[in-house]
């Protein structure tokens, strides 16, 4: 669960002001560090590996970018990585309770997807959602983010419903419905995909394949782990989910396809460094050498760092200074969250029920009124 309790103004709920709001609004994260970081220069990059397609063409491996976009990618992914590391520490200190699923290692999916779409497009995902939420801008109100859902696979039919609304409104937008390889065998996913294909809905199903559904390797859970082919009659594309530019190119391709032809599946080949949740050490079903090997060879943040350095956009020292400033921003947001008061019980109803309809919350004996919604 994302950190809440950052102090809020009197006009908005504390629950709508998580740590990501503080991080996304800070001027530092959008500040250029040198005159090279602008949009005047076009840089051509080739994706790390080719795309693999099912019943569709493959996008070009050549992607155009700018120094400004490269630096934005670095800042955003470094912020996501630092936020998740901080969440790990806070959970272990029992300052975050309940379930906590961390995203470090998968940041390229969130960043690359955002670079290809607009805030009018919709994203709905599962519970590993902190960085997706931050990428959307850190707000529940304006960003086209429809939450992280705890019931495995349940967000996919909801996402297809969003796509139905988009087609009905004819607003030329799409919905990205994200799920993991562990949810890929859910029956509701195939039911929703069938309806989406029948009605040519602008639905893009994104399987974030980090190769371990909870603690089960994909090959033990799926007879066919080629998830991009699982749609059968629906086209699919396999993407290097550790390469932000491959994700950007694939999502741009998928949006264009979905608006013209209906649903498409994207399988993001990615990897999580933490366990499934904080209760999972993540080392009983895979080796530490495997994890360190992925870090050394495919880490998404380091991939962008190498591109920035190779194109002389920033120096190693400048990138280190950015990371230090990000750490400071995260620490300040944590301090602000710790200082903030615990929300009133009535906040549980905020943005759930329509105001003025008089909702009451009772104790277990149904005699004591605990909270009343105005």
PDB file of N, CA and C in Angstrom, residues 179-257:
ATOM      1  N   UNK A 179      -1.777  -6.835 -15.751  1.00  0.00           N
ATOM      2  CA  UNK A 179      -1.894  -7.998 -14.871  1.00  0.00           C
ATOM      3  C   UNK A 179      -0.572  -8.756 -14.924  1.00  0.00           C
ATOM      4  N   UNK A 180      -0.356  -9.648 -13.973  1.00  0.00           N
ATOM      5  CA  UNK A 180       0.883 -10.407 -13.929  1.00  0.00           C
ATOM      6  C   UNK A 180       0.754 -11.774 -14.553  1.00  0.00           C
ATOM      7  N   UNK A 181       1.886 -12.459 -14.701  1.00  0.00           N
ATOM      8  CA  UNK A 181       1.841 -13.812 -15.257  1.00  0.00           C
ATOM      9  C   UNK A 181       1.040 -14.748 -14.358  1.00  0.00           C
ATOM     10  N   UNK A 182       0.995 -14.455 -13.053  1.00  0.00           N
ATOM     11  CA  UNK A 182       0.204 -15.280 -12.147  1.00  0.00           C
ATOM     12  C   UNK A 182      -1.281 -15.175 -12.395  1.00  0.00           C
ATOM     13  N   UNK A 183      -1.737 -14.050 -12.968  1.00  0.00           N
ATOM     14  CA  UNK A 183      -3.162 -13.852 -13.258  1.00  0.00           C
ATOM     15  C   UNK A 183      -3.519 -14.272 -14.680  1.00  0.00           C
ATOM     16  N   UNK A 184      -2.530 -14.644 -15.469  1.00  0.00           N
ATOM     17  CA  UNK A 184      -2.753 -14.893 -16.896  1.00  0.00           C
ATOM     18  C   UNK A 184      -3.630 -16.109 -17.166  1.00  0.00           C
ATOM     19  N   UNK A 185      -3.816 -16.983 -16.160  1.00  0.00           N
ATOM     20  CA  UNK A 185      -4.648 -18.168 -16.347  1.00  0.00           C
ATOM     21  C   UNK A 185      -6.081 -17.968 -15.852  1.00  0.00           C
ATOM     22  N   UNK A 186      -6.398 -16.765 -15.423  1.00  0.00           N
ATOM     23  CA  UNK A 186      -7.732 -16.484 -14.898  1.00  0.00           C
ATOM     24  C   UNK A 186      -8.794 -16.545 -16.001  1.00  0.00           C
ATOM     25  N   UNK A 187      -9.883 -17.223 -15.716  1.00  0.00           N
ATOM     26  CA  UNK A 187     -10.947 -17.341 -16.704  1.00  0.00           C
ATOM     27  C   UNK A 187     -11.573 -16.014 -17.078  1.00  0.00           C
ATOM     28  N   UNK A 188     -11.719 -15.110 -16.097  1.00  0.00           N
ATOM     29  CA  UNK A 188     -12.357 -13.824 -16.380  1.00  0.00           C
ATOM     30  C   UNK A 188     -11.560 -13.009 -17.389  1.00  0.00           C
ATOM     31  N   UNK A 189     -10.248 -13.227 -17.442  1.00  0.00           N
ATOM     32  CA  UNK A 189      -9.425 -12.524 -18.417  1.00  0.00           C
ATOM     33  C   UNK A 189      -9.847 -12.902 -19.841  1.00  0.00           C
ATOM     34  N   UNK A 190     -10.047 -14.193 -20.066  1.00  0.00           N
ATOM     35  CA  UNK A 190     -10.414 -14.656 -21.406  1.00  0.00           C
ATOM     36  C   UNK A 190     -11.846 -14.264 -21.766  1.00  0.00           C
ATOM     37  N   UNK A 191     -12.725 -14.257 -20.782  1.00  0.00           N
ATOM     38  CA  UNK A 191     -14.100 -13.819 -21.037  1.00  0.00           C
ATOM     39  C   UNK A 191     -14.128 -12.353 -21.460  1.00  0.00           C
ATOM     40  N   UNK A 192     -13.374 -11.521 -20.734  1.00  0.00           N
ATOM     41  CA  UNK A 192     -13.335 -10.093 -21.046  1.00  0.00           C
ATOM     42  C   UNK A 192     -12.658  -9.847 -22.391  1.00  0.00           C
ATOM     43  N   UNK A 193     -11.624 -10.625 -22.689  1.00  0.00           N
ATOM     44  CA  UNK A 193     -10.919 -10.474 -23.958  1.00  0.00           C
ATOM     45  C   UNK A 193     -11.829 -10.854 -25.123  1.00  0.00           C
ATOM     46  N   UNK A 194     -12.615 -11.905 -24.952  1.00  0.00           N
ATOM     47  CA  UNK A 194     -13.550 -12.327 -25.996  1.00  0.00           C
ATOM     48  C   UNK A 194     -14.563 -11.227 -26.303  1.00  0.00           C
ATOM     49  N   UNK A 195     -15.128 -10.626 -25.270  1.00  0.00           N
ATOM     50  CA  UNK A 195     -16.098  -9.541 -25.471  1.00  0.00           C
ATOM     51  C   UNK A 195     -15.438  -8.338 -26.131  1.00  0.00           C
ATOM     52  N   UNK A 196     -14.214  -8.037 -25.708  1.00  0.00           N
ATOM     53  CA  UNK A 196     -13.485  -6.899 -26.282  1.00  0.00           C
ATOM     54  C   UNK A 196     -13.222  -7.114 -27.763  1.00  0.00           C
ATOM     55  N   UNK A 197     -12.895  -8.361 -28.126  1.00  0.00           N
ATOM     56  CA  UNK A 197     -12.635  -8.671 -29.532  1.00  0.00           C
ATOM     57  C   UNK A 197     -13.923  -8.624 -30.355  1.00  0.00           C
ATOM     58  N   UNK A 198     -15.024  -9.109 -29.777  1.00  0.00           N
ATOM     59  CA  UNK A 198     -16.311  -9.067 -30.476  1.00  0.00           C
ATOM     60  C   UNK A 198     -16.720  -7.634 -30.802  1.00  0.00           C
ATOM     61  N   UNK A 199     -16.438  -6.728 -29.864  1.00  0.00           N
ATOM     62  CA  UNK A 199     -16.884  -5.340 -30.017  1.00  0.00           C
ATOM     63  C   UNK A 199     -15.770  -4.394 -30.462  1.00  0.00           C
ATOM     64  N   UNK A 200     -14.586  -4.948 -30.776  1.00  0.00           N
ATOM     65  CA  UNK A 200     -13.440  -4.128 -31.226  1.00  0.00           C
ATOM     66  C   UNK A 200     -13.142  -2.986 -30.258  1.00  0.00           C
ATOM     67  N   UNK A 201     -13.081  -3.320 -28.987  1.00  0.00           N
ATOM     68  CA  UNK A 201     -12.835  -2.284 -27.978  1.00  0.00           C
ATOM     69  C   UNK A 201     -11.367  -1.871 -27.962  1.00  0.00           C
ATOM     70  N   UNK A 202     -11.088  -0.610 -27.642  1.00  0.00           N
ATOM     71  CA  UNK A 202      -9.699  -0.130 -27.569  1.00  0.00           C
ATOM     72  C   UNK A 202      -9.037  -0.541 -26.254  1.00  0.00           C
ATOM     73  N   UNK A 203      -8.956  -1.865 -26.053  1.00  0.00           N
ATOM     74  CA  UNK A 203      -8.398  -2.420 -24.812  1.00  0.00           C
ATOM     75  C   UNK A 203      -7.028  -3.023 -25.097  1.00  0.00           C
ATOM     76  N   UNK A 204      -6.055  -2.648 -24.297  1.00  0.00           N
ATOM     77  CA  UNK A 204      -4.702  -3.189 -24.419  1.00  0.00           C
ATOM     78  C   UNK A 204      -4.401  -3.945 -23.136  1.00  0.00           C
ATOM     79  N   UNK A 205      -4.311  -5.261 -23.237  1.00  0.00           N
ATOM     80  CA  UNK A 205      -4.022  -6.096 -22.071  1.00  0.00           C
ATOM     81  C   UNK A 205      -2.507  -6.238 -21.951  1.00  0.00           C
ATOM     82  N   UNK A 206      -1.967  -5.833 -20.815  1.00  0.00           N
ATOM     83  CA  UNK A 206      -0.522  -5.828 -20.611  1.00  0.00           C
ATOM     84  C   UNK A 206      -0.165  -6.849 -19.534  1.00  0.00           C
ATOM     85  N   UNK A 207       0.477  -7.930 -19.941  1.00  0.00           N
ATOM     86  CA  UNK A 207       0.948  -8.934 -18.990  1.00  0.00           C
ATOM     87  C   UNK A 207       2.360  -8.566 -18.551  1.00  0.00           C
ATOM     88  N   UNK A 208       2.494  -8.114 -17.296  1.00  0.00           N
ATOM     89  CA  UNK A 208       3.822  -7.825 -16.746  1.00  0.00           C
ATOM     90  C   UNK A 208       4.405  -9.156 -16.254  1.00  0.00           C
ATOM     91  N   UNK A 209       5.115  -9.826 -17.129  1.00  0.00           N
ATOM     92  CA  UNK A 209       5.630 -11.149 -16.827  1.00  0.00           C
ATOM     93  C   UNK A 209       6.966 -11.040 -16.099  1.00  0.00           C
ATOM     94  N   UNK A 210       6.896 -11.077 -14.749  1.00  0.00           N
ATOM     95  CA  UNK A 210       8.140 -11.065 -13.971  1.00  0.00           C
ATOM     96  C   UNK A 210       8.587 -12.486 -13.623  1.00  0.00           C
ATOM     97  N   UNK A 211       7.925 -13.468 -14.241  1.00  0.00           N
ATOM     98  CA  UNK A 211       8.347 -14.879 -14.262  1.00  0.00           C
ATOM     99  C   UNK A 211       8.064 -15.667 -12.993  1.00  0.00           C
ATOM    100  N   UNK A 212       7.520 -15.012 -11.969  1.00  0.00           N
ATOM    101  CA  UNK A 212       7.170 -15.731 -10.746  1.00  0.00           C
ATOM    102  C   UNK A 212       5.843 -15.201 -10.211  1.00  0.00           C
ATOM    103  N   UNK A 213       4.756 -15.952 -10.448  1.00  0.00           N
ATOM    104  CA  UNK A 213       3.472 -15.594  -9.863  1.00  0.00           C
ATOM    105  C   UNK A 213       3.491 -16.006  -8.400  1.00  0.00           C
ATOM    106  N   UNK A 214       3.583 -15.034  -7.498  1.00  0.00           N
ATOM    107  CA  UNK A 214       3.867 -15.294  -6.089  1.00  0.00           C
ATOM    108  C   UNK A 214       5.204 -16.053  -6.022  1.00  0.00           C
ATOM    109  N   UNK A 215       5.199 -17.325  -5.642  1.00  0.00           N
ATOM    110  CA  UNK A 215       6.469 -18.048  -5.571  1.00  0.00           C
ATOM    111  C   UNK A 215       6.567 -19.170  -6.585  1.00  0.00           C
ATOM    112  N   UNK A 216       5.724 -19.113  -7.625  1.00  0.00           N
ATOM    113  CA  UNK A 216       5.678 -20.201  -8.599  1.00  0.00           C
ATOM    114  C   UNK A 216       6.236 -19.745  -9.937  1.00  0.00           C
ATOM    115  N   UNK A 217       7.250 -20.438 -10.420  1.00  0.00           N
ATOM    116  CA  UNK A 217       7.833 -20.105 -11.717  1.00  0.00           C
ATOM    117  C   UNK A 217       6.807 -20.296 -12.823  1.00  0.00           C
ATOM    118  N   UNK A 218       6.884 -19.481 -13.858  1.00  0.00           N
ATOM    119  CA  UNK A 218       5.885 -19.511 -14.923  1.00  0.00           C
ATOM    120  C   UNK A 218       5.764 -20.891 -15.581  1.00  0.00           C
ATOM    121  N   UNK A 219       6.888 -21.579 -15.726  1.00  0.00           N
ATOM    122  CA  UNK A 219       6.849 -22.875 -16.406  1.00  0.00           C
ATOM    123  C   UNK A 219       6.145 -23.948 -15.580  1.00  0.00           C
ATOM    124  N   UNK A 220       6.009 -23.708 -14.278  1.00  0.00           N
ATOM    125  CA  UNK A 220       5.296 -24.649 -13.424  1.00  0.00           C
ATOM    126  C   UNK A 220       3.795 -24.358 -13.382  1.00  0.00           C
ATOM    127  N   UNK A 221       3.411 -23.161 -13.771  1.00  0.00           N
ATOM    128  CA  UNK A 221       2.005 -22.752 -13.653  1.00  0.00           C
ATOM    129  C   UNK A 221       1.279 -22.700 -14.991  1.00  0.00           C
ATOM    130  N   UNK A 222       2.026 -22.560 -16.095  1.00  0.00           N
ATOM    131  CA  UNK A 222       1.394 -22.378 -17.399  1.00  0.00           C
ATOM    132  C   UNK A 222       1.958 -23.364 -18.414  1.00  0.00           C
ATOM    133  N   UNK A 223       1.083 -24.103 -19.072  1.00  0.00           N
ATOM    134  CA  UNK A 223       1.513 -25.020 -20.119  1.00  0.00           C
ATOM    135  C   UNK A 223       2.134 -24.245 -21.279  1.00  0.00           C
ATOM    136  N   UNK A 224       1.577 -23.055 -21.536  1.00  0.00           N
ATOM    137  CA  UNK A 224       2.129 -22.174 -22.564  1.00  0.00           C
ATOM    138  C   UNK A 224       2.434 -20.817 -21.944  1.00  0.00           C
ATOM    139  N   UNK A 225       3.687 -20.567 -21.568  1.00  0.00           N
ATOM    140  CA  UNK A 225       4.032 -19.272 -20.967  1.00  0.00           C
ATOM    141  C   UNK A 225       4.308 -18.174 -21.991  1.00  0.00           C
ATOM    142  N   UNK A 226       3.963 -18.410 -23.252  1.00  0.00           N
ATOM    143  CA  UNK A 226       4.052 -17.354 -24.270  1.00  0.00           C
ATOM    144  C   UNK A 226       2.774 -16.525 -24.180  1.00  0.00           C
ATOM    145  N   UNK A 227       2.740 -15.635 -23.203  1.00  0.00           N
ATOM    146  CA  UNK A 227       1.493 -14.951 -22.865  1.00  0.00           C
ATOM    147  C   UNK A 227       0.998 -14.025 -23.972  1.00  0.00           C
ATOM    148  N   UNK A 228       1.884 -13.538 -24.812  1.00  0.00           N
ATOM    149  CA  UNK A 228       1.457 -12.653 -25.888  1.00  0.00           C
ATOM    150  C   UNK A 228       0.658 -13.416 -26.956  1.00  0.00           C
ATOM    151  N   UNK A 229       0.757 -14.745 -26.957  1.00  0.00           N
ATOM    152  CA  UNK A 229      -0.009 -15.571 -27.888  1.00  0.00           C
ATOM    153  C   UNK A 229      -1.313 -16.082 -27.283  1.00  0.00           C
ATOM    154  N   UNK A 230      -1.529 -15.824 -26.012  1.00  0.00           N
ATOM    155  CA  UNK A 230      -2.665 -16.419 -25.313  1.00  0.00           C
ATOM    156  C   UNK A 230      -4.010 -15.937 -25.838  1.00  0.00           C
ATOM    157  N   UNK A 231      -4.021 -14.812 -26.552  1.00  0.00           N
ATOM    158  CA  UNK A 231      -5.284 -14.297 -27.069  1.00  0.00           C
ATOM    159  C   UNK A 231      -5.805 -15.058 -28.263  1.00  0.00           C
ATOM    160  N   UNK A 232      -4.974 -15.965 -28.826  1.00  0.00           N
ATOM    161  CA  UNK A 232      -5.384 -16.776 -29.979  1.00  0.00           C
ATOM    162  C   UNK A 232      -5.757 -15.875 -31.148  1.00  0.00           C
ATOM    163  N   UNK A 233      -7.034 -15.501 -31.242  1.00  0.00           N
ATOM    164  CA  UNK A 233      -7.536 -14.655 -32.333  1.00  0.00           C
ATOM    165  C   UNK A 233      -7.192 -13.181 -32.134  1.00  0.00           C
ATOM    166  N   UNK A 234      -6.652 -12.831 -30.958  1.00  0.00           N
ATOM    167  CA  UNK A 234      -6.265 -11.445 -30.665  1.00  0.00           C
ATOM    168  C   UNK A 234      -4.760 -11.296 -30.864  1.00  0.00           C
ATOM    169  N   UNK A 235      -4.304 -10.274 -31.596  1.00  0.00           N
ATOM    170  CA  UNK A 235      -2.863 -10.085 -31.813  1.00  0.00           C
ATOM    171  C   UNK A 235      -2.109  -9.855 -30.514  1.00  0.00           C
ATOM    172  N   UNK A 236      -0.811 -10.150 -30.544  1.00  0.00           N
ATOM    173  CA  UNK A 236       0.023  -9.959 -29.363  1.00  0.00           C
ATOM    174  C   UNK A 236       1.439  -9.601 -29.734  1.00  0.00           C
ATOM    175  N   UNK A 237       2.144  -9.063 -28.753  1.00  0.00           N
ATOM    176  CA  UNK A 237       3.514  -8.609 -28.964  1.00  0.00           C
ATOM    177  C   UNK A 237       4.323  -8.870 -27.703  1.00  0.00           C
ATOM    178  N   UNK A 238       5.489  -9.484 -27.868  1.00  0.00           N
ATOM    179  CA  UNK A 238       6.391  -9.678 -26.732  1.00  0.00           C
ATOM    180  C   UNK A 238       7.420  -8.568 -26.731  1.00  0.00           C
ATOM    181  N   UNK A 239       7.639  -7.967 -25.546  1.00  0.00           N
ATOM    182  CA  UNK A 239       8.440  -6.750 -25.419  1.00  0.00           C
ATOM    183  C   UNK A 239       9.459  -6.928 -24.302  1.00  0.00           C
ATOM    184  N   UNK A 240      10.657  -6.374 -24.486  1.00  0.00           N
ATOM    185  CA  UNK A 240      11.629  -6.342 -23.398  1.00  0.00           C
ATOM    186  C   UNK A 240      11.160  -5.301 -22.386  1.00  0.00           C
ATOM    187  N   UNK A 241      10.566  -5.762 -21.306  1.00  0.00           N
ATOM    188  CA  UNK A 241      10.021  -4.856 -20.301  1.00  0.00           C
ATOM    189  C   UNK A 241      11.057  -4.214 -19.410  1.00  0.00           C
ATOM    190  N   UNK A 242      12.333  -4.485 -19.646  1.00  0.00           N
ATOM    191  CA  UNK A 242      13.413  -3.827 -18.901  1.00  0.00           C
ATOM    192  C   UNK A 242      14.008  -2.667 -19.708  1.00  0.00           C
ATOM    193  N   UNK A 243      13.494  -2.458 -20.909  1.00  0.00           N
ATOM    194  CA  UNK A 243      13.956  -1.404 -21.808  1.00  0.00           C
ATOM    195  C   UNK A 243      12.829  -0.394 -21.969  1.00  0.00           C
ATOM    196  N   UNK A 244      12.981   0.780 -21.369  1.00  0.00           N
ATOM    197  CA  UNK A 244      11.911   1.782 -21.381  1.00  0.00           C
ATOM    198  C   UNK A 244      11.545   2.206 -22.794  1.00  0.00           C
ATOM    199  N   UNK A 245      12.511   2.242 -23.694  1.00  0.00           N
ATOM    200  CA  UNK A 245      12.211   2.670 -25.059  1.00  0.00           C
ATOM    201  C   UNK A 245      11.503   1.582 -25.858  1.00  0.00           C
ATOM    202  N   UNK A 246      11.791   0.328 -25.565  1.00  0.00           N
ATOM    203  CA  UNK A 246      11.036  -0.762 -26.185  1.00  0.00           C
ATOM    204  C   UNK A 246       9.583  -0.718 -25.724  1.00  0.00           C
ATOM    205  N   UNK A 247       9.379  -0.436 -24.431  1.00  0.00           N
ATOM    206  CA  UNK A 247       8.020  -0.324 -23.888  1.00  0.00           C
ATOM    207  C   UNK A 247       7.296   0.854 -24.530  1.00  0.00           C
ATOM    208  N   UNK A 248       7.975   1.973 -24.635  1.00  0.00           N
ATOM    209  CA  UNK A 248       7.379   3.163 -25.267  1.00  0.00           C
ATOM    210  C   UNK A 248       6.941   2.853 -26.694  1.00  0.00           C
ATOM    211  N   UNK A 249       7.829   2.221 -27.470  1.00  0.00           N
ATOM    212  CA  UNK A 249       7.524   1.913 -28.860  1.00  0.00           C
ATOM    213  C   UNK A 249       6.359   0.927 -28.971  1.00  0.00           C
ATOM    214  N   UNK A 250       6.356  -0.074 -28.109  1.00  0.00           N
ATOM    215  CA  UNK A 250       5.294  -1.085 -28.136  1.00  0.00           C
ATOM    216  C   UNK A 250       3.946  -0.481 -27.756  1.00  0.00           C
ATOM    217  N   UNK A 251       3.930   0.381 -26.740  1.00  0.00           N
ATOM    218  CA  UNK A 251       2.671   0.990 -26.295  1.00  0.00           C
ATOM    219  C   UNK A 251       2.125   1.964 -27.333  1.00  0.00           C
ATOM    220  N   UNK A 252       3.013   2.667 -27.998  1.00  0.00           N
ATOM    221  CA  UNK A 252       2.576   3.554 -29.087  1.00  0.00           C
ATOM    222  C   UNK A 252       1.955   2.727 -30.212  1.00  0.00           C
ATOM    223  N   UNK A 253       2.616   1.644 -30.572  1.00  0.00           N
ATOM    224  CA  UNK A 253       2.104   0.730 -31.598  1.00  0.00           C
ATOM    225  C   UNK A 253       0.757   0.147 -31.186  1.00  0.00           C
ATOM    226  N   UNK A 254       0.662  -0.280 -29.926  1.00  0.00           N
ATOM    227  CA  UNK A 254      -0.560  -0.905 -29.437  1.00  0.00           C
ATOM    228  C   UNK A 254      -1.731   0.074 -29.419  1.00  0.00           C
ATOM    229  N   UNK A 255      -1.465   1.309 -29.049  1.00  0.00           N
ATOM    230  CA  UNK A 255      -2.542   2.309 -29.029  1.00  0.00           C
ATOM    231  C   UNK A 255      -3.083   2.534 -30.428  1.00  0.00           C
ATOM    232  N   UNK A 256      -2.189   2.678 -31.394  1.00  0.00           N
ATOM    233  CA  UNK A 256      -2.633   2.879 -32.773  1.00  0.00           C
ATOM    234  C   UNK A 256      -3.436   1.673 -33.268  1.00  0.00           C
ATOM    235  N   UNK A 257      -2.966   0.481 -32.923  1.00  0.00           N
ATOM    236  CA  UNK A 257      -3.666  -0.734 -33.333  1.00  0.00           C
ATOM    237  C   UNK A 257      -5.057  -0.811 -32.697  1.00  0.00           C
TER     238      UNK A 257
END
